[in-house]
Coordinates of C-alpha atoms in Angstrom, one line a residue:
M1 CA 0.0 0.0 0.0
T2 CA 1.4 3.4 -1.0
A3 CA 1.9 6.1 1.8
T4 CA 0.4 9.4 1.4
P5 CA 1.3 12.7 3.1
S6 CA 0.5 12.5 6.8
A7 CA -2.7 14.5 7.3
P8 CA -5.3 11.9 7.7
K9 CA -7.4 13.5 10.5
S10 CA -9.9 16.2 9.7
E11 CA -8.6 18.5 12.5
Q12 CA -4.9 18.2 11.5
P13 CA -3.3 21.3 9.9
G14 CA -2.2 20.8 6.4
R15 CA -4.8 18.1 5.6
I16 CA -5.9 19.9 2.3
M17 CA -2.4 20.4 1.0
A18 CA -1.5 16.8 2.0
R19 CA -4.5 15.4 0.1
E20 CA -3.7 17.5 -3.0
M21 CA -0.1 16.5 -3.1
A22 CA -1.3 12.9 -2.9
E23 CA -3.5 13.4 -6.0
Q24 CA -0.7 14.2 -8.3
P25 CA 0.0 10.8 -9.8
E26 CA -3.7 10.5 -10.7
V27 CA -3.7 14.0 -12.1
L28 CA -0.7 13.4 -14.3
R29 CA -2.2 10.1 -15.6
R30 CA -5.5 11.8 -16.4
L31 CA -3.7 14.5 -18.3
L32 CA -1.7 11.9 -20.3
D33 CA -4.8 9.7 -21.0
T34 CA -7.5 12.3 -21.6
G35 CA -5.8 15.6 -22.0
A36 CA -3.0 14.8 -24.4
P37 CA -5.0 14.5 -27.5
R38 CA -6.8 17.8 -26.9
I39 CA -3.5 19.5 -26.1
H40 CA -1.9 18.1 -29.3
E41 CA -4.9 19.4 -31.3
V42 CA -4.4 22.8 -29.8
A43 CA -0.7 22.6 -30.7
R44 CA -1.5 21.7 -34.2
R45 CA -3.8 24.6 -34.7
V46 CA -1.2 27.1 -33.2
A47 CA 1.6 25.6 -35.3
A48 CA -0.5 26.2 -38.4
Q49 CA -0.5 29.9 -37.5
S50 CA 3.3 29.9 -37.7
P51 CA 4.3 32.1 -34.6
R52 CA 7.8 33.6 -34.8
F53 CA 8.1 34.5 -31.1
V54 CA 6.6 33.5 -27.8
L55 CA 5.7 35.8 -25.0
L56 CA 4.8 34.1 -21.7
T57 CA 2.7 35.8 -19.1
A58 CA 2.0 34.5 -15.5
R59 CA 2.2 35.3 -11.8
G60 CA 3.5 33.4 -8.7
T61 CA 3.6 29.6 -9.1
S62 CA 2.3 29.8 -12.7
D63 CA 5.2 32.2 -13.5
N64 CA 7.6 29.3 -12.6
A65 CA 5.7 26.9 -14.8
A66 CA 6.0 29.6 -17.6
L67 CA 9.8 29.8 -17.1
Y68 CA 9.8 26.0 -17.6
A69 CA 8.0 26.4 -20.9
K70 CA 10.6 29.1 -21.9
Y71 CA 13.4 26.5 -21.5
L72 CA 11.3 23.9 -23.4
L73 CA 10.6 26.3 -26.3
E74 CA 14.0 27.6 -26.6
I75 CA 15.8 24.3 -26.3
R76 CA 13.4 21.9 -28.0
L77 CA 12.1 24.3 -30.8
G78 CA 14.8 27.0 -31.0
M79 CA 12.0 29.5 -30.6
P80 CA 12.9 32.9 -29.1
C81 CA 10.8 33.6 -25.9
G82 CA 10.3 36.3 -23.5
L83 CA 8.5 36.8 -20.1
A84 CA 6.0 39.6 -20.3
S85 CA 5.9 42.6 -18.1
M86 CA 2.1 43.0 -17.8
S87 CA 2.1 46.5 -16.3
T88 CA 3.6 47.9 -19.6
T89 CA 0.2 47.3 -21.2
T90 CA -2.2 47.2 -18.2
A91 CA -0.8 50.3 -16.4
Y92 CA 1.3 52.2 -18.9
G93 CA -0.9 51.6 -21.9
A94 CA 1.8 50.4 -24.2
R95 CA 0.6 48.7 -27.4
P96 CA 3.4 46.7 -29.0
D97 CA 3.1 45.0 -32.4
L98 CA 2.5 41.5 -31.6
R99 CA 1.6 40.2 -35.0
D100 CA 2.8 36.5 -35.4
V101 CA 3.6 36.4 -31.7
L102 CA 2.2 33.6 -29.6
A103 CA 1.2 35.0 -26.3
V104 CA 0.8 32.2 -23.6
T105 CA -0.8 33.0 -20.3
V106 CA -0.5 30.5 -17.5
S107 CA -3.0 30.8 -14.6
Q108 CA -4.5 28.2 -12.3
S109 CA -7.7 30.1 -11.8
G110 CA -7.8 32.2 -14.9
G111 CA -9.3 34.9 -12.8
S112 CA -6.7 37.5 -12.1
P113 CA -7.7 40.9 -13.7
D114 CA -4.2 41.8 -14.9
L115 CA -3.8 38.5 -16.7
V116 CA -7.2 38.9 -18.4
A117 CA -6.4 42.5 -19.4
S118 CA -3.0 41.8 -20.7
T119 CA -4.4 38.9 -22.7
K120 CA -7.1 41.0 -24.2
A121 CA -4.5 43.7 -25.1
A122 CA -2.2 41.1 -26.7
R123 CA -5.0 39.8 -28.8
A124 CA -6.0 43.3 -29.9
A125 CA -2.3 43.9 -30.8
G126 CA -2.4 40.9 -33.2
A127 CA -1.1 38.1 -31.0
I128 CA -2.1 34.4 -31.1
T129 CA -3.3 33.9 -27.7
L130 CA -3.3 30.7 -25.6
A131 CA -4.6 30.4 -22.0
V132 CA -3.3 27.4 -19.9
T133 CA -5.6 27.2 -16.9
N134 CA -7.4 24.8 -14.4
N135 CA -10.7 26.4 -15.3
P136 CA -12.0 26.3 -18.8
D137 CA -14.9 28.5 -17.8
S138 CA -12.6 31.3 -16.5
P139 CA -12.5 34.9 -17.8
L140 CA -9.0 34.2 -19.1
A141 CA -10.1 31.2 -21.2
A142 CA -13.0 33.3 -22.6
V143 CA -10.8 36.1 -23.9
S144 CA -8.2 33.8 -25.4
E145 CA -8.2 32.3 -28.9
H146 CA -6.9 28.9 -27.7
H147 CA -7.2 27.1 -24.3
I148 CA -5.5 24.2 -22.6
D149 CA -7.3 22.7 -19.5
I150 CA -4.7 21.2 -17.1
M151 CA -7.4 19.0 -15.6
A152 CA -6.1 19.0 -12.1
G153 CA -9.5 19.3 -10.4
P154 CA -10.4 21.8 -7.7
E155 CA -7.4 22.9 -5.6
K156 CA -8.4 24.3 -2.3
A157 CA -5.2 24.6 -0.3
L158 CA -3.5 28.0 -0.8
P159 CA -0.2 26.6 -1.8
A160 CA -0.4 25.3 -5.4
T161 CA 0.9 21.7 -5.7
K162 CA -1.0 19.5 -8.2
T163 CA -1.9 22.4 -10.4
Y164 CA 1.9 23.2 -10.7
T165 CA 2.9 19.7 -11.8
A166 CA -0.2 19.5 -14.1
S167 CA 0.8 22.9 -15.7
L168 CA 4.3 21.6 -16.3
L169 CA 3.1 18.4 -18.0
A170 CA 0.5 20.3 -20.0
L171 CA 3.1 22.8 -21.2
Y172 CA 5.5 19.9 -22.1
L173 CA 2.8 18.2 -24.1
F174 CA 2.0 21.4 -25.9
V175 CA 5.6 22.0 -26.8
E176 CA 6.0 18.5 -28.0
G177 CA 2.8 18.9 -30.1
L178 CA 4.3 22.0 -31.7
R179 CA 7.3 20.0 -32.9
G180 CA 5.1 17.0 -34.0
G181 CA 6.0 14.8 -31.1
E182 CA 3.7 12.7 -28.9
G183 CA 5.5 13.4 -25.6
S184 CA 6.2 9.6 -24.8
P185 CA 9.0 10.5 -22.3
A186 CA 6.3 11.7 -20.0
E187 CA 4.7 8.3 -19.7
V188 CA 6.9 7.3 -16.8
L189 CA 5.9 10.3 -14.7
P190 CA 2.6 9.0 -13.0
G191 CA 4.3 5.8 -11.7
L192 CA 7.5 7.6 -10.5
A193 CA 5.4 10.3 -8.8
Q194 CA 3.6 7.5 -7.0
Q195 CA 6.9 6.1 -5.8
L196 CA 7.9 9.5 -4.5
L197 CA 4.7 9.7 -2.4
A198 CA 5.8 6.6 -0.6
R199 CA 9.0 8.3 0.7
Q200 CA 7.6 11.1 2.8
D201 CA 9.5 9.7 5.9
E202 CA 12.8 10.6 4.1
V203 CA 11.6 14.1 3.5
R204 CA 10.3 14.5 7.2
A205 CA 13.8 13.6 8.4
L206 CA 15.3 16.1 6.0
A207 CA 12.9 18.9 7.2
S208 CA 14.3 18.6 10.7
R209 CA 17.4 20.4 9.4
Y210 CA 15.4 23.5 8.6
R211 CA 12.9 23.8 11.5
F212 CA 14.9 26.7 12.9
A213 CA 16.4 28.1 9.8
D214 CA 16.7 31.9 9.4
R215 CA 17.1 31.7 5.7
M216 CA 17.7 29.3 2.9
V217 CA 19.3 29.3 -0.6
I218 CA 18.1 27.1 -3.4
T219 CA 20.0 26.8 -6.6
S220 CA 19.9 24.9 -9.9
R221 CA 20.6 25.3 -13.6
G222 CA 18.8 24.5 -16.9
Y223 CA 15.5 22.7 -16.6
G224 CA 16.0 22.6 -12.8
Y225 CA 16.0 26.4 -12.3
P226 CA 12.2 26.8 -12.4
T227 CA 12.1 24.1 -9.7
A228 CA 14.5 26.1 -7.5
K229 CA 12.3 29.1 -7.9
E230 CA 9.0 27.2 -7.2
A231 CA 10.6 25.4 -4.1
A232 CA 11.7 28.8 -2.7
L233 CA 8.1 30.2 -3.2
K234 CA 6.6 27.2 -1.5
L235 CA 8.9 27.5 1.6
M236 CA 8.2 31.3 1.9
E237 CA 4.5 31.1 1.6
T238 CA 4.0 28.1 3.9
S239 CA 6.8 28.3 6.5
Y240 CA 7.7 32.1 6.2
I241 CA 11.4 31.3 5.9
P242 CA 13.1 33.7 3.6
A243 CA 14.2 31.4 0.7
L244 CA 16.4 32.9 -2.0
S245 CA 16.5 31.1 -5.4
Y246 CA 19.3 31.5 -7.8
S247 CA 20.6 30.1 -11.1
G248 CA 23.8 28.5 -10.2
A249 CA 25.5 30.9 -12.6
D250 CA 24.0 33.9 -10.9
L251 CA 24.9 32.5 -7.5
L252 CA 28.6 32.7 -8.3
H253 CA 28.2 36.4 -9.4
G254 CA 28.0 37.8 -5.9
P255 CA 25.4 36.0 -3.7
L256 CA 27.9 33.2 -3.0
A257 CA 29.5 35.6 -0.5
M258 CA 26.6 35.2 1.9
V259 CA 27.0 31.4 2.0
D260 CA 29.0 30.1 5.1
N261 CA 29.3 26.9 7.0
I262 CA 25.8 27.4 8.7
S263 CA 23.9 28.4 5.6
P264 CA 21.5 25.8 4.4
V265 CA 21.7 25.4 0.6
I266 CA 19.5 23.1 -1.5
A267 CA 20.7 22.3 -4.9
V268 CA 18.3 20.8 -7.5
V269 CA 20.6 18.7 -9.7
T270 CA 18.9 17.6 -12.9
D271 CA 20.4 14.5 -14.4
G272 CA 21.7 15.9 -17.7
K273 CA 23.3 19.0 -19.0
G274 CA 21.8 21.1 -16.3
G275 CA 23.4 19.0 -13.7
L276 CA 26.8 19.1 -15.5
M277 CA 26.6 23.0 -15.6
L278 CA 25.8 23.1 -11.9
Q279 CA 28.9 21.0 -10.9
P280 CA 31.3 23.8 -10.5
V281 CA 28.8 25.6 -8.2
L282 CA 28.5 22.4 -6.1
D283 CA 32.3 22.4 -5.7
R284 CA 32.4 26.0 -4.6
L285 CA 29.6 25.4 -2.1
R286 CA 31.4 22.4 -0.6
G287 CA 34.6 24.5 -0.6
R288 CA 32.9 27.1 1.6
G289 CA 31.6 24.4 3.9
A290 CA 28.0 25.0 3.2
D291 CA 25.3 22.8 4.6
L292 CA 24.5 21.4 1.2
V293 CA 21.5 19.3 0.5
V294 CA 21.1 17.8 -3.0
I295 CA 17.8 16.8 -4.7
G296 CA 18.9 14.7 -7.7
P297 CA 20.8 11.6 -8.7
K298 CA 22.4 9.3 -6.1
A299 CA 25.9 10.1 -7.2
Q300 CA 25.4 13.8 -6.4
V301 CA 23.5 13.1 -3.2
D302 CA 26.3 11.0 -1.9
Q303 CA 28.7 13.9 -2.2
A304 CA 26.4 16.3 -0.2
S305 CA 25.7 16.8 3.5
A306 CA 22.3 15.1 2.9
G307 CA 19.7 14.8 0.2
F308 CA 17.0 13.1 -1.6
V309 CA 17.7 10.7 -4.4
L310 CA 15.4 11.1 -7.4
P311 CA 14.6 8.3 -9.8
T312 CA 16.3 9.9 -12.8
Q313 CA 17.6 6.9 -14.6
G314 CA 16.1 6.6 -18.1
V315 CA 14.1 9.8 -17.4
A316 CA 14.5 12.5 -20.1
E317 CA 16.0 15.7 -18.6
E318 CA 13.2 17.9 -19.9
V319 CA 10.5 16.1 -17.8
Q320 CA 12.5 15.7 -14.6
P321 CA 11.2 18.9 -13.1
V322 CA 7.8 17.3 -12.7
L323 CA 9.4 14.9 -10.3
E324 CA 11.9 17.2 -8.7
I325 CA 9.3 19.5 -7.2
I326 CA 7.4 16.8 -5.4
P327 CA 9.9 16.2 -2.5
L328 CA 10.3 19.9 -2.3
Q329 CA 6.6 20.4 -1.9
F330 CA 6.7 17.7 0.9
L331 CA 9.7 19.6 2.4
A332 CA 7.7 22.9 2.7
Y333 CA 4.8 21.0 4.1
E334 CA 6.9 19.2 6.7
V335 CA 8.9 22.2 7.7
T336 CA 5.7 24.2 8.2
I337 CA 4.1 21.6 10.3
A338 CA 7.3 21.3 12.4
R339 CA 7.2 25.0 13.0
G340 CA 3.6 24.8 14.3
Q341 CA 1.9 26.4 11.4
D342 CA -0.8 25.4 9.0
P343 CA 0.3 25.1 5.3
D344 CA -3.3 25.1 4.1
A345 CA -3.8 28.7 5.0
P346 CA -0.7 30.9 5.0
R347 CA -1.3 34.3 6.5
A348 CA -2.2 37.3 4.3
L349 CA -2.7 35.1 1.2
A350 CA -5.8 34.4 -1.1
K351 CA -6.1 31.6 -3.6
V352 CA -6.9 34.1 -6.4
T353 CA -4.7 37.1 -6.3
E354 CA -6.4 40.1 -8.0
T355 CA -3.6 42.3 -9.2
H356 CA -4.1 45.1 -11.7

């Protein structure tokens, strides 16, 4: 029998986040079985419009999913991409020429006014618009030319978990569809995600290192960089620990100076070119005596202070982020519980953030 996150009692803090983390293998399987044909059809229609550039728009967790899509589009398709600054159109009234530009807006709820407004402005400026949401009836889906439903089901905990991994998989399938592929490397993800659910005790032991942490640094490179950013966001919004995320390359350009022998550093080491690029950073961190925890292949974990071994053998580098984030979601959950807080309802946050 597979273990699930430890929140079985209705009165237990974090029970909603725990349940939704446990749903991820089912969500991934549903998206592959039912959603993939629809996503590939959207990709076929978009490809027929021959976009020359991609502009990605999102906030929060969805912004990290959009960053993952940027890596996919640039690496897999060689297509130039940019991350939109929404206020240039919503506040400053800029009207760029977006003819032949694919404007992709990623949003769990599809309800944030600035996302809707910027998508309407992009469409009026000639863009091909695509909304990627967990709500096909949302205002964002309504104003977009194309829509992809990530099919994660209702997400009630404030920290996004299953909608993040579903967004990653949906974006991967879309990019593969643009290049005429079927996305078969993703078929292993539901089963491997289920295996990760059974290892929460390992994460709980790891969480004890961070119960009293004053700050944390999370780093990665390549496809793993969005994972580092999302892990930092999860830790900050649930446990309130200041968590700083850096590309490994950026970490060496100054922020490394703040790392010492009591500074906890989490390195997300993707098994592939991203991990190879991160190796000099890991060497520098070890040289500074950092408390280095590695999330990645066993060979890298064995060289760190501690870590969590990911099942990366035979898994394509570009889909590993779907697996990388799961133990880090658990980590945020367990650290928050250990600090006596409720990860379901972080202070001062709302599920739909209405920015303008």
